[in-house]
Amino acid sequence: MKAYELVKGCISLEGLRLVEKPQPEPGTGQLLVRMRAASLNYRDQLVVSGGYFGGTVARDTIPLSDGAGEVVDVGAAVTRFKSGDRVAGTFFLGWIDGPPGGPLQARGAPADGVLTEYALLDEADTVAIPNNLSFEEAATLPCAGVTAWHAVVITCGVKPGDTVLVLGTGGVSIFALQFAKAAGARVIMTSSSDEKLARGRALGAAEGINYRRTPDWEKEVLEVTGNRGVDVVVEVGGPGTLARSMQAVAFAGKITLIGVLAGLKGDTNPHPIMRKGASMHGIFVGNRAMFESMNVAIEVNGIKPVVDKVFAFEQAAEAYRYQQSGAHFGKVVIRI
Ligand SMILES: NC(=O)c1ccc[n+]([C@@H]2O[C@H](COP(=O)([O-])OP(=O)(O)OC[C@H]3O[C@@H](n4cnc5c(N)ncnc54)[C@H](OP(=O)(O)O)[C@@H]3O)[C@@H](O)[C@H]2O)c1
């Protein structure tokens, strides 16, 4: 079979190689899945450049956490799936429900990922994908979709009438917009691009603020909320945006800490959180139960993940470059 690997110690896309490997056989409790599509997350850029948590990959590793495919063989004692089922693997291995029991292993580093023709998935770390989605759409769910669902629905319980702020127009933020809208919330979004803000409005965002032209966008958030602020911030910027998010959040509002798009360094003063009785909550993707509940909501509400561009398997490096450029709106997908 063909698969991509990041070579041990990889620090750039030069370390991404297309290789021939023996097709694996499913062991007890495992599924052999013919992967049909994979998608990229910002994290995958950190992994390929050697900048993800533990540093460079410690062994040759199949990249990308997010993908979807079809079960073609099952090992002994498999009960939840059969050949022909359309599935996706969870982002984390072994996190089924409840809080994480300790440090978690993710697909695509340190565990092998899904940019391969065939992958072995433990049935415990697998979910059925929504019937209304293609493989390419479903390949966007395991990290970006589940993270947004965890933040908007599980942690913040967004309800009709709430106001939700999403930063930028990447994968997590666009899912957050879609889930918040489905829950009946008003969504405010920021972007570096007016054209992307127009696309966000077409998806239902009530307000769009260009953070390049309006660097103190938190003031505009207060302006368009009658000085009240937002109930929920989907915080993907990190230390580079957190101080503004604390200004933009309402009294008793919630900031979900998710990303670091605006840089890792900073010493944000937490005082506004105290003064407003607001709270901050860390989000680390999510567990299988969250993935399953999200899939129900996606099917019932007919939600379609926003796929910006699909690349051929042979163009994987181009897909990485395209996502790195920041030109995308929503998700970048590789067809396998
Ligand atoms: N904690 C978790 O479990 C978890 C899970 C998933 C992702 N994340 C993190 O969440 C972040 C987003 O991930 P993603 O995969 O959705 O990223 P992505 O799809 O690559 O999104 C990139 C977009 O973010 C926006 N952006 C960049 N710099 C920004 C800034 N300074 N302020 C506001 N927006 C900015 C840009 O939108 P415009 O072009 O519209 O300006 C850019 O196109 C990353 O830091 C990622 O590591 C964390």
Tab-separated table of C-alpha atoms and ligand atoms in Angstrom:
chain	number	residue	atom	x	y	z
A	1	MET	CA	0.000	0.000	0.000
A	2	LYS	CA	0.992	3.627	-0.392
A	3	ALA	CA	1.356	5.819	2.657
A	4	TYR	CA	3.017	9.081	3.583
A	5	GLU	CA	5.549	9.251	6.374
A	6	LEU	CA	7.252	12.060	8.215
A	7	VAL	CA	10.808	10.892	8.657
A	8	LYS	CA	12.202	10.763	12.200
A	9	GLY	CA	13.384	14.219	13.282
A	10	CYS	CA	11.475	15.936	10.441
A	11	ILE	CA	11.580	19.769	10.616
A	12	SER	CA	10.059	20.714	7.259
A	13	LEU	CA	7.971	19.385	4.394
A	14	GLU	CA	11.164	17.882	2.964
A	15	GLY	CA	10.654	15.186	5.563
A	16	LEU	CA	7.284	14.186	4.086
A	17	ARG	CA	7.779	11.057	1.935
A	18	LEU	CA	5.456	8.842	-0.073
A	19	VAL	CA	6.430	5.234	0.721
A	20	GLU	CA	5.342	1.663	-0.074
A	21	LYS	CA	4.461	-0.368	3.010
A	22	PRO	CA	2.982	-3.831	3.558
A	23	GLN	CA	-0.778	-3.717	4.036
A	24	PRO	CA	-1.446	-4.408	7.726
A	25	GLU	CA	-3.771	-7.123	9.023
A	26	PRO	CA	-6.305	-6.428	11.741
A	27	GLY	CA	-5.556	-7.979	15.132
A	28	THR	CA	-8.027	-8.599	17.941
A	29	GLY	CA	-10.392	-5.634	18.327
A	30	GLN	CA	-9.008	-3.888	15.243
A	31	LEU	CA	-10.485	-2.683	11.963
A	32	LEU	CA	-8.668	-2.455	8.649
A	33	VAL	CA	-9.922	0.754	7.065
A	34	ARG	CA	-9.468	1.812	3.445
A	35	MET	CA	-8.914	5.522	4.043
A	36	ARG	CA	-10.753	7.686	1.494
A	37	ALA	CA	-9.901	11.185	2.674
A	38	ALA	CA	-7.833	13.015	5.266
A	39	SER	CA	-7.859	16.636	6.380
A	40	LEU	CA	-5.286	19.067	7.705
A	41	ASN	CA	-5.291	20.939	10.984
A	42	TYR	CA	-3.037	23.761	12.104
A	43	ARG	CA	-1.438	21.208	14.434
A	44	ASP	CA	-0.202	19.226	11.436
A	45	GLN	CA	1.909	22.235	10.426
A	46	LEU	CA	3.471	22.213	13.898
A	47	VAL	CA	4.143	18.469	13.677
A	48	VAL	CA	5.831	18.657	10.262
A	49	SER	CA	8.010	21.572	11.358
A	50	GLY	CA	9.098	19.854	14.593
A	51	GLY	CA	7.276	22.353	16.814
A	52	TYR	CA	4.540	20.253	18.388
A	53	PHE	CA	4.785	19.716	22.166
A	54	GLY	CA	7.468	17.010	22.358
A	55	GLY	CA	9.343	18.462	19.349
A	56	THR	CA	10.176	16.476	16.225
A	57	VAL	CA	8.644	13.051	15.511
A	58	ALA	CA	10.652	10.388	17.333
A	59	ARG	CA	10.257	7.742	14.593
A	60	ASP	CA	9.036	7.585	11.000
A	61	THR	CA	5.345	8.437	11.479
A	62	ILE	CA	2.288	8.428	9.219
A	63	PRO	CA	0.953	12.012	9.491
A	64	LEU	CA	-2.519	13.570	9.955
A	65	SER	CA	-4.989	12.796	12.718
A	66	ASP	CA	-8.184	13.320	10.745
A	67	GLY	CA	-9.583	11.010	8.115
A	68	ALA	CA	-12.517	8.899	7.073
A	69	GLY	CA	-12.845	5.631	5.183
A	70	GLU	CA	-14.515	2.304	4.848
A	71	VAL	CA	-14.000	-0.847	6.917
A	72	VAL	CA	-12.645	-3.616	4.660
A	73	ASP	CA	-11.709	-6.259	7.253
A	74	VAL	CA	-12.201	-6.825	10.968
A	75	GLY	CA	-10.112	-8.702	13.529
A	76	ALA	CA	-11.292	-11.172	16.172
A	77	ALA	CA	-13.774	-9.998	18.816
A	78	VAL	CA	-14.891	-6.907	16.876
A	79	THR	CA	-18.535	-6.222	17.686
A	80	ARG	CA	-19.242	-2.572	16.861
A	81	PHE	CA	-18.374	-2.521	13.134
A	82	LYS	CA	-18.400	-4.729	10.047
A	83	SER	CA	-16.951	-4.566	6.536
A	84	GLY	CA	-18.536	-1.818	4.492
A	85	ASP	CA	-19.169	0.529	7.445
A	86	ARG	CA	-18.157	4.176	6.920
A	87	VAL	CA	-15.984	5.278	9.832
A	88	ALA	CA	-13.514	7.773	11.252
A	89	GLY	CA	-10.913	7.305	13.975
A	90	THR	CA	-10.978	9.492	17.080
A	91	PHE	CA	-8.198	12.066	17.501
A	92	PHE	CA	-7.036	10.613	20.826
A	93	LEU	CA	-6.512	6.927	21.474
A	94	GLY	CA	-8.399	5.378	24.365
A	95	TRP	CA	-10.398	8.434	25.505
A	96	ILE	CA	-13.931	7.091	25.341
A	97	ASP	CA	-15.979	9.201	27.766
A	98	GLY	CA	-15.695	11.451	30.811
A	99	PRO	CA	-12.532	13.389	31.652
A	100	PRO	CA	-9.158	12.183	30.327
A	101	GLY	CA	-7.561	9.703	32.719
A	102	GLY	CA	-4.034	11.051	32.120
A	103	PRO	CA	-1.765	12.121	29.267
A	104	LEU	CA	-3.307	11.281	25.905
A	105	GLN	CA	-1.793	9.885	22.691
A	106	ALA	CA	-2.968	11.467	19.450
A	107	ARG	CA	-3.020	10.132	15.914
A	108	GLY	CA	-0.612	11.731	13.465
A	109	ALA	CA	2.040	12.129	16.252
A	110	PRO	CA	3.032	10.366	18.326
A	111	ALA	CA	0.737	7.554	17.027
A	112	ASP	CA	0.514	6.826	13.304
A	113	GLY	CA	-2.046	8.928	11.442
A	114	VAL	CA	-4.335	8.462	8.479
A	115	LEU	CA	-2.532	9.761	5.367
A	116	THR	CA	-2.337	6.212	4.062
A	117	GLU	CA	-4.364	3.928	1.823
A	118	TYR	CA	-5.028	1.506	4.691
A	119	ALA	CA	-5.031	2.156	8.433
A	120	LEU	CA	-5.560	-0.075	11.441
A	121	LEU	CA	-7.992	1.439	13.930
A	122	ASP	CA	-8.962	-0.042	17.289
A	123	GLU	CA	-12.721	-0.372	17.207
A	124	ALA	CA	-12.847	1.413	20.585
A	125	ASP	CA	-11.266	4.488	18.943
A	126	THR	CA	-13.635	4.530	15.969
A	127	VAL	CA	-17.014	6.135	15.249
A	128	ALA	CA	-19.536	5.768	12.441
A	129	ILE	CA	-19.575	8.890	10.270
A	130	PRO	CA	-22.803	10.833	9.626
A	131	ASN	CA	-24.866	9.473	6.722
A	132	ASN	CA	-25.302	12.935	5.193
A	133	LEU	CA	-21.550	13.448	4.694
A	134	SER	CA	-19.141	12.355	1.971
A	135	PHE	CA	-15.800	10.857	3.039
A	136	GLU	CA	-14.170	14.200	2.251
A	137	GLU	CA	-16.580	16.082	4.503
A	138	ALA	CA	-16.385	13.483	7.291
A	139	ALA	CA	-12.568	13.595	7.192
A	140	THR	CA	-12.756	17.080	8.748
A	141	LEU	CA	-14.480	15.954	11.947
A	142	PRO	CA	-12.086	14.171	14.363
A	143	CYS	CA	-10.060	17.199	15.520
A	144	ALA	CA	-11.598	20.452	14.224
A	145	GLY	CA	-15.229	19.327	14.477
A	146	VAL	CA	-14.969	17.659	17.877
A	147	THR	CA	-12.982	20.581	19.334
A	148	ALA	CA	-15.635	23.100	18.273
A	149	TRP	CA	-18.444	20.827	19.511
A	150	HIS	CA	-16.689	20.348	22.873
A	151	ALA	CA	-16.272	24.115	23.256
A	152	VAL	CA	-19.640	25.380	22.022
A	153	VAL	CA	-22.044	22.645	23.081
A	154	ILE	CA	-20.454	20.444	25.767
A	155	THR	CA	-18.579	23.088	27.763
A	156	CYS	CA	-20.600	26.254	27.133
A	157	GLY	CA	-24.041	24.761	26.499
A	158	VAL	CA	-24.736	27.511	23.968
A	159	LYS	CA	-28.464	28.181	23.727
A	160	PRO	CA	-30.836	30.398	21.730
A	161	GLY	CA	-30.109	34.066	22.307
A	162	ASP	CA	-26.455	33.595	23.331
A	163	THR	CA	-23.780	35.533	21.494
A	164	VAL	CA	-20.672	33.624	20.416
A	165	LEU	CA	-17.416	35.123	19.159
A	166	VAL	CA	-15.235	33.085	16.802
A	167	LEU	CA	-11.734	34.244	15.851
A	168	GLY	CA	-10.554	33.809	12.260
A	169	THR	CA	-12.036	31.496	9.658
A	170	GLY	CA	-10.025	28.295	10.066
A	171	GLY	CA	-11.379	24.805	10.652
A	172	VAL	CA	-12.285	25.039	14.352
A	173	SER	CA	-13.820	28.515	14.028
A	174	ILE	CA	-16.078	27.647	11.092
A	175	PHE	CA	-17.352	24.519	12.855
A	176	ALA	CA	-17.952	26.647	15.961
A	177	LEU	CA	-19.950	29.102	13.846
A	178	GLN	CA	-22.073	26.274	12.418
A	179	PHE	CA	-22.730	24.619	15.804
A	180	ALA	CA	-23.493	27.936	17.511
A	181	LYS	CA	-25.943	28.850	14.740
A	182	ALA	CA	-27.623	25.431	14.980
A	183	ALA	CA	-28.037	26.068	18.728
A	184	GLY	CA	-29.799	29.360	18.018
A	185	ALA	CA	-26.964	31.722	18.915
A	186	ARG	CA	-25.892	34.989	17.337
A	187	VAL	CA	-22.343	34.710	15.986
A	188	ILE	CA	-19.719	37.410	15.649
A	189	MET	CA	-16.631	36.502	13.683
A	190	THR	CA	-13.268	38.095	12.985
A	191	SER	CA	-11.020	37.618	9.963
A	192	SER	CA	-8.068	39.203	8.207
A	193	SER	CA	-10.121	39.181	4.988
A	194	ASP	CA	-13.333	40.981	3.973
A	195	GLU	CA	-14.004	38.297	1.402
A	196	LYS	CA	-13.873	35.612	4.101
A	197	LEU	CA	-16.132	37.711	6.335
A	198	ALA	CA	-18.664	37.797	3.487
A	199	ARG	CA	-18.482	33.986	3.293
A	200	GLY	CA	-18.975	33.851	7.073
A	201	ARG	CA	-22.061	36.042	6.807
A	202	ALA	CA	-23.411	33.723	4.133
A	203	LEU	CA	-23.053	30.893	6.679
A	204	GLY	CA	-25.049	32.904	9.189
A	205	ALA	CA	-22.593	35.124	11.074
A	206	ALA	CA	-24.438	38.262	12.176
A	207	GLU	CA	-21.334	40.450	12.370
A	208	GLY	CA	-17.885	40.316	10.826
A	209	ILE	CA	-14.899	42.332	12.022
A	210	ASN	CA	-11.672	42.637	10.045
A	211	TYR	CA	-8.937	42.252	12.700
A	212	ARG	CA	-6.269	43.659	10.358
A	213	ARG	CA	-8.151	46.876	9.739
A	214	THR	CA	-9.513	46.981	13.285
A	215	PRO	CA	-6.694	45.686	15.494
A	216	ASP	CA	-8.675	46.617	18.627
A	217	TRP	CA	-11.564	44.431	17.469
A	218	GLU	CA	-12.705	43.841	21.059
A	219	LYS	CA	-14.036	47.423	21.086
A	220	GLU	CA	-16.150	46.689	18.046
A	221	VAL	CA	-17.421	43.501	19.680
A	222	LEU	CA	-18.553	45.599	22.639
A	223	GLU	CA	-20.071	48.147	20.248
A	224	VAL	CA	-22.176	45.588	18.341
A	225	THR	CA	-23.332	43.939	21.578
A	226	GLY	CA	-24.515	47.199	23.146
A	227	ASN	CA	-21.481	47.162	25.466
A	228	ARG	CA	-22.534	43.834	26.949
A	229	GLY	CA	-19.893	41.579	25.367
A	230	VAL	CA	-20.287	37.971	24.256
A	231	ASP	CA	-21.395	34.935	26.242
A	232	VAL	CA	-18.775	32.690	24.692
A	233	VAL	CA	-15.387	33.226	23.056
A	234	VAL	CA	-13.966	30.393	20.967
A	235	GLU	CA	-10.345	31.426	21.677
A	236	VAL	CA	-8.041	30.052	19.003
A	237	GLY	CA	-5.514	32.906	19.075
A	238	GLY	CA	-3.827	32.202	22.421
A	239	PRO	CA	-1.646	34.708	24.289
A	240	GLY	CA	-1.699	37.001	21.220
A	241	THR	CA	-5.475	37.540	21.413
A	242	LEU	CA	-6.449	36.535	24.950
A	243	ALA	CA	-6.303	40.023	26.482
A	244	ARG	CA	-8.753	41.288	23.831
A	245	SER	CA	-10.991	38.238	24.320
A	246	MET	CA	-11.139	39.049	28.043
A	247	GLN	CA	-12.345	42.532	27.143
A	248	ALA	CA	-14.892	41.140	24.681
A	249	VAL	CA	-16.428	38.550	27.031
A	250	ALA	CA	-19.590	39.460	28.942
A	251	PHE	CA	-20.100	39.332	32.707
A	252	ALA	CA	-20.347	35.617	33.615
A	253	GLY	CA	-19.267	34.725	30.071
A	254	LYS	CA	-16.948	31.879	29.121
A	255	ILE	CA	-13.678	31.798	27.202
A	256	THR	CA	-12.748	28.400	25.792
A	257	LEU	CA	-8.965	28.165	25.462
A	258	ILE	CA	-8.168	26.256	22.301
A	259	GLY	CA	-5.387	27.577	20.128
A	260	VAL	CA	-2.245	29.567	19.635
A	261	LEU	CA	-2.668	31.064	16.147
A	262	ALA	CA	-1.506	34.484	17.301
A	263	GLY	CA	1.644	33.175	19.016
A	264	LEU	CA	2.659	31.248	22.123
A	265	LYS	CA	4.260	33.999	24.170
A	266	GLY	CA	2.521	36.473	26.458
A	267	ASP	CA	1.748	37.401	30.043
A	268	THR	CA	-1.922	38.320	29.888
A	269	ASN	CA	-3.322	39.878	33.049
A	270	PRO	CA	-6.302	37.724	34.148
A	271	HIS	CA	-7.933	40.545	36.115
A	272	PRO	CA	-10.930	41.069	33.749
A	273	ILE	CA	-11.983	37.435	34.317
A	274	MET	CA	-12.191	38.044	38.042
A	275	ARG	CA	-13.950	41.373	37.738
A	276	LYS	CA	-16.562	39.966	35.363
A	277	GLY	CA	-17.093	36.674	37.147
A	278	ALA	CA	-16.212	35.099	33.830
A	279	SER	CA	-14.451	31.774	33.367
A	280	MET	CA	-11.869	30.168	31.145
A	281	HIS	CA	-11.954	26.533	30.183
A	282	GLY	CA	-9.234	24.550	28.406
A	283	ILE	CA	-10.377	22.366	25.521
A	284	PHE	CA	-8.269	19.464	24.265
A	285	VAL	CA	-10.169	18.084	21.260
A	286	GLY	CA	-12.587	15.667	22.922
A	287	ASN	CA	-13.577	12.086	23.627
A	288	ARG	CA	-15.419	9.493	21.572
A	289	ALA	CA	-18.763	10.178	23.246
A	290	MET	CA	-18.525	13.846	22.185
A	291	PHE	CA	-17.673	12.776	18.629
A	292	GLU	CA	-20.737	10.507	18.567
A	293	SER	CA	-23.113	13.155	19.920
A	294	MET	CA	-21.747	15.686	17.407
A	295	ASN	CA	-22.373	13.243	14.562
A	296	VAL	CA	-26.019	12.931	15.602
A	297	ALA	CA	-26.376	16.730	15.576
A	298	ILE	CA	-24.680	16.985	12.174
A	299	GLU	CA	-27.063	14.456	10.669
A	300	VAL	CA	-30.236	15.758	12.311
A	301	ASN	CA	-29.479	19.358	11.383
A	302	GLY	CA	-28.090	18.582	7.932
A	303	ILE	CA	-24.845	20.405	8.768
A	304	LYS	CA	-22.170	20.224	6.049
A	305	PRO	CA	-18.528	20.822	7.001
A	306	VAL	CA	-17.047	23.638	4.934
A	307	VAL	CA	-14.398	22.104	2.681
A	308	ASP	CA	-12.370	24.850	1.036
A	309	LYS	CA	-10.253	22.736	-1.282
A	310	VAL	CA	-9.595	19.055	-2.014
A	311	PHE	CA	-6.132	17.895	-3.121
A	312	ALA	CA	-5.189	14.571	-4.756
A	313	PHE	CA	-3.179	12.052	-2.677
A	314	GLU	CA	-0.076	12.768	-4.770
A	315	GLN	CA	-0.420	16.491	-3.948
A	316	ALA	CA	-0.185	16.103	-0.163
A	317	ALA	CA	2.750	18.514	0.151
A	318	GLU	CA	0.790	21.119	-1.824
A	319	ALA	CA	-2.138	20.682	0.549
A	320	TYR	CA	0.182	21.399	3.497
A	321	ARG	CA	1.530	24.507	1.726
A	322	TYR	CA	-1.935	25.754	0.914
A	323	GLN	CA	-3.115	25.414	4.516
A	324	GLN	CA	0.087	27.022	5.754
A	325	SER	CA	-0.597	30.033	3.500
A	326	GLY	CA	-3.781	30.807	5.443
A	327	ALA	CA	-5.745	31.244	2.204
A	328	HIS	CA	-8.309	28.648	3.268
A	329	PHE	CA	-11.770	29.163	4.750
A	330	GLY	CA	-12.758	26.093	6.749
A	331	LYS	CA	-10.989	22.867	5.863
A	332	VAL	CA	-8.313	21.580	3.491
A	333	VAL	CA	-8.781	17.944	2.466
A	334	ILE	CA	-6.683	15.277	0.715
A	335	ARG	CA	-8.528	12.613	-1.270
A	336	ILE	CA	-6.966	9.165	-0.839
B	1	LIG	N1	-6.968	22.599	21.940
B	1	LIG	C1	-7.374	21.803	20.977
B	1	LIG	O1	-7.896	20.726	21.212
B	1	LIG	C2	-7.248	22.237	19.569
B	1	LIG	C3	-7.892	21.533	18.548
B	1	LIG	C4	-7.841	22.030	17.250
B	1	LIG	C5	-7.098	23.179	17.000
B	1	LIG	N2	-6.444	23.790	18.007
B	1	LIG	C6	-5.713	25.017	17.784
B	1	LIG	O2	-6.679	25.968	17.372
B	1	LIG	C7	-6.090	26.844	16.422
B	1	LIG	C8	-6.908	26.799	15.139
B	1	LIG	O3	-6.712	25.562	14.514
B	1	LIG	P1	-7.317	25.292	13.074
B	1	LIG	O4	-6.852	23.942	12.659
B	1	LIG	O5	-8.749	25.622	13.061
B	1	LIG	O6	-6.509	26.378	12.234
B	1	LIG	P2	-6.596	26.790	10.714
B	1	LIG	O7	-7.703	26.073	10.028
B	1	LIG	O8	-5.237	26.664	10.121
B	1	LIG	O9	-6.999	28.335	10.831
B	1	LIG	C9	-6.167	29.331	10.403
B	1	LIG	C10	-6.943	30.639	10.429
B	1	LIG	O10	-6.832	31.257	11.687
B	1	LIG	C11	-6.961	32.652	11.540
B	1	LIG	N3	-5.927	33.392	12.265
B	1	LIG	C12	-4.603	33.352	12.119
B	1	LIG	N4	-4.007	34.237	12.936
B	1	LIG	C13	-5.016	34.830	13.637
B	1	LIG	C14	-5.053	35.850	14.598
B	1	LIG	N5	-3.954	36.461	15.040
B	1	LIG	N6	-6.268	36.219	15.078
B	1	LIG	C15	-7.394	35.627	14.649
B	1	LIG	N7	-7.405	34.667	13.714
B	1	LIG	C16	-6.226	34.280	13.208
B	1	LIG	C17	-6.841	32.955	10.067
B	1	LIG	O11	-8.171	33.281	9.633
B	1	LIG	P3	-8.428	34.498	8.617
B	1	LIG	O12	-7.725	34.081	7.363
B	1	LIG	O13	-9.899	34.564	8.507
B	1	LIG	O14	-7.827	35.733	9.226
B	1	LIG	C18	-6.365	31.638	9.479
B	1	LIG	O15	-6.840	31.423	8.191
B	1	LIG	C19	-4.642	26.406	16.293
B	1	LIG	O16	-3.829	27.142	17.177
B	1	LIG	C20	-4.675	24.966	16.700
B	1	LIG	O17	-3.436	24.509	17.164
B	1	LIG	C21	-6.498	23.332	19.278
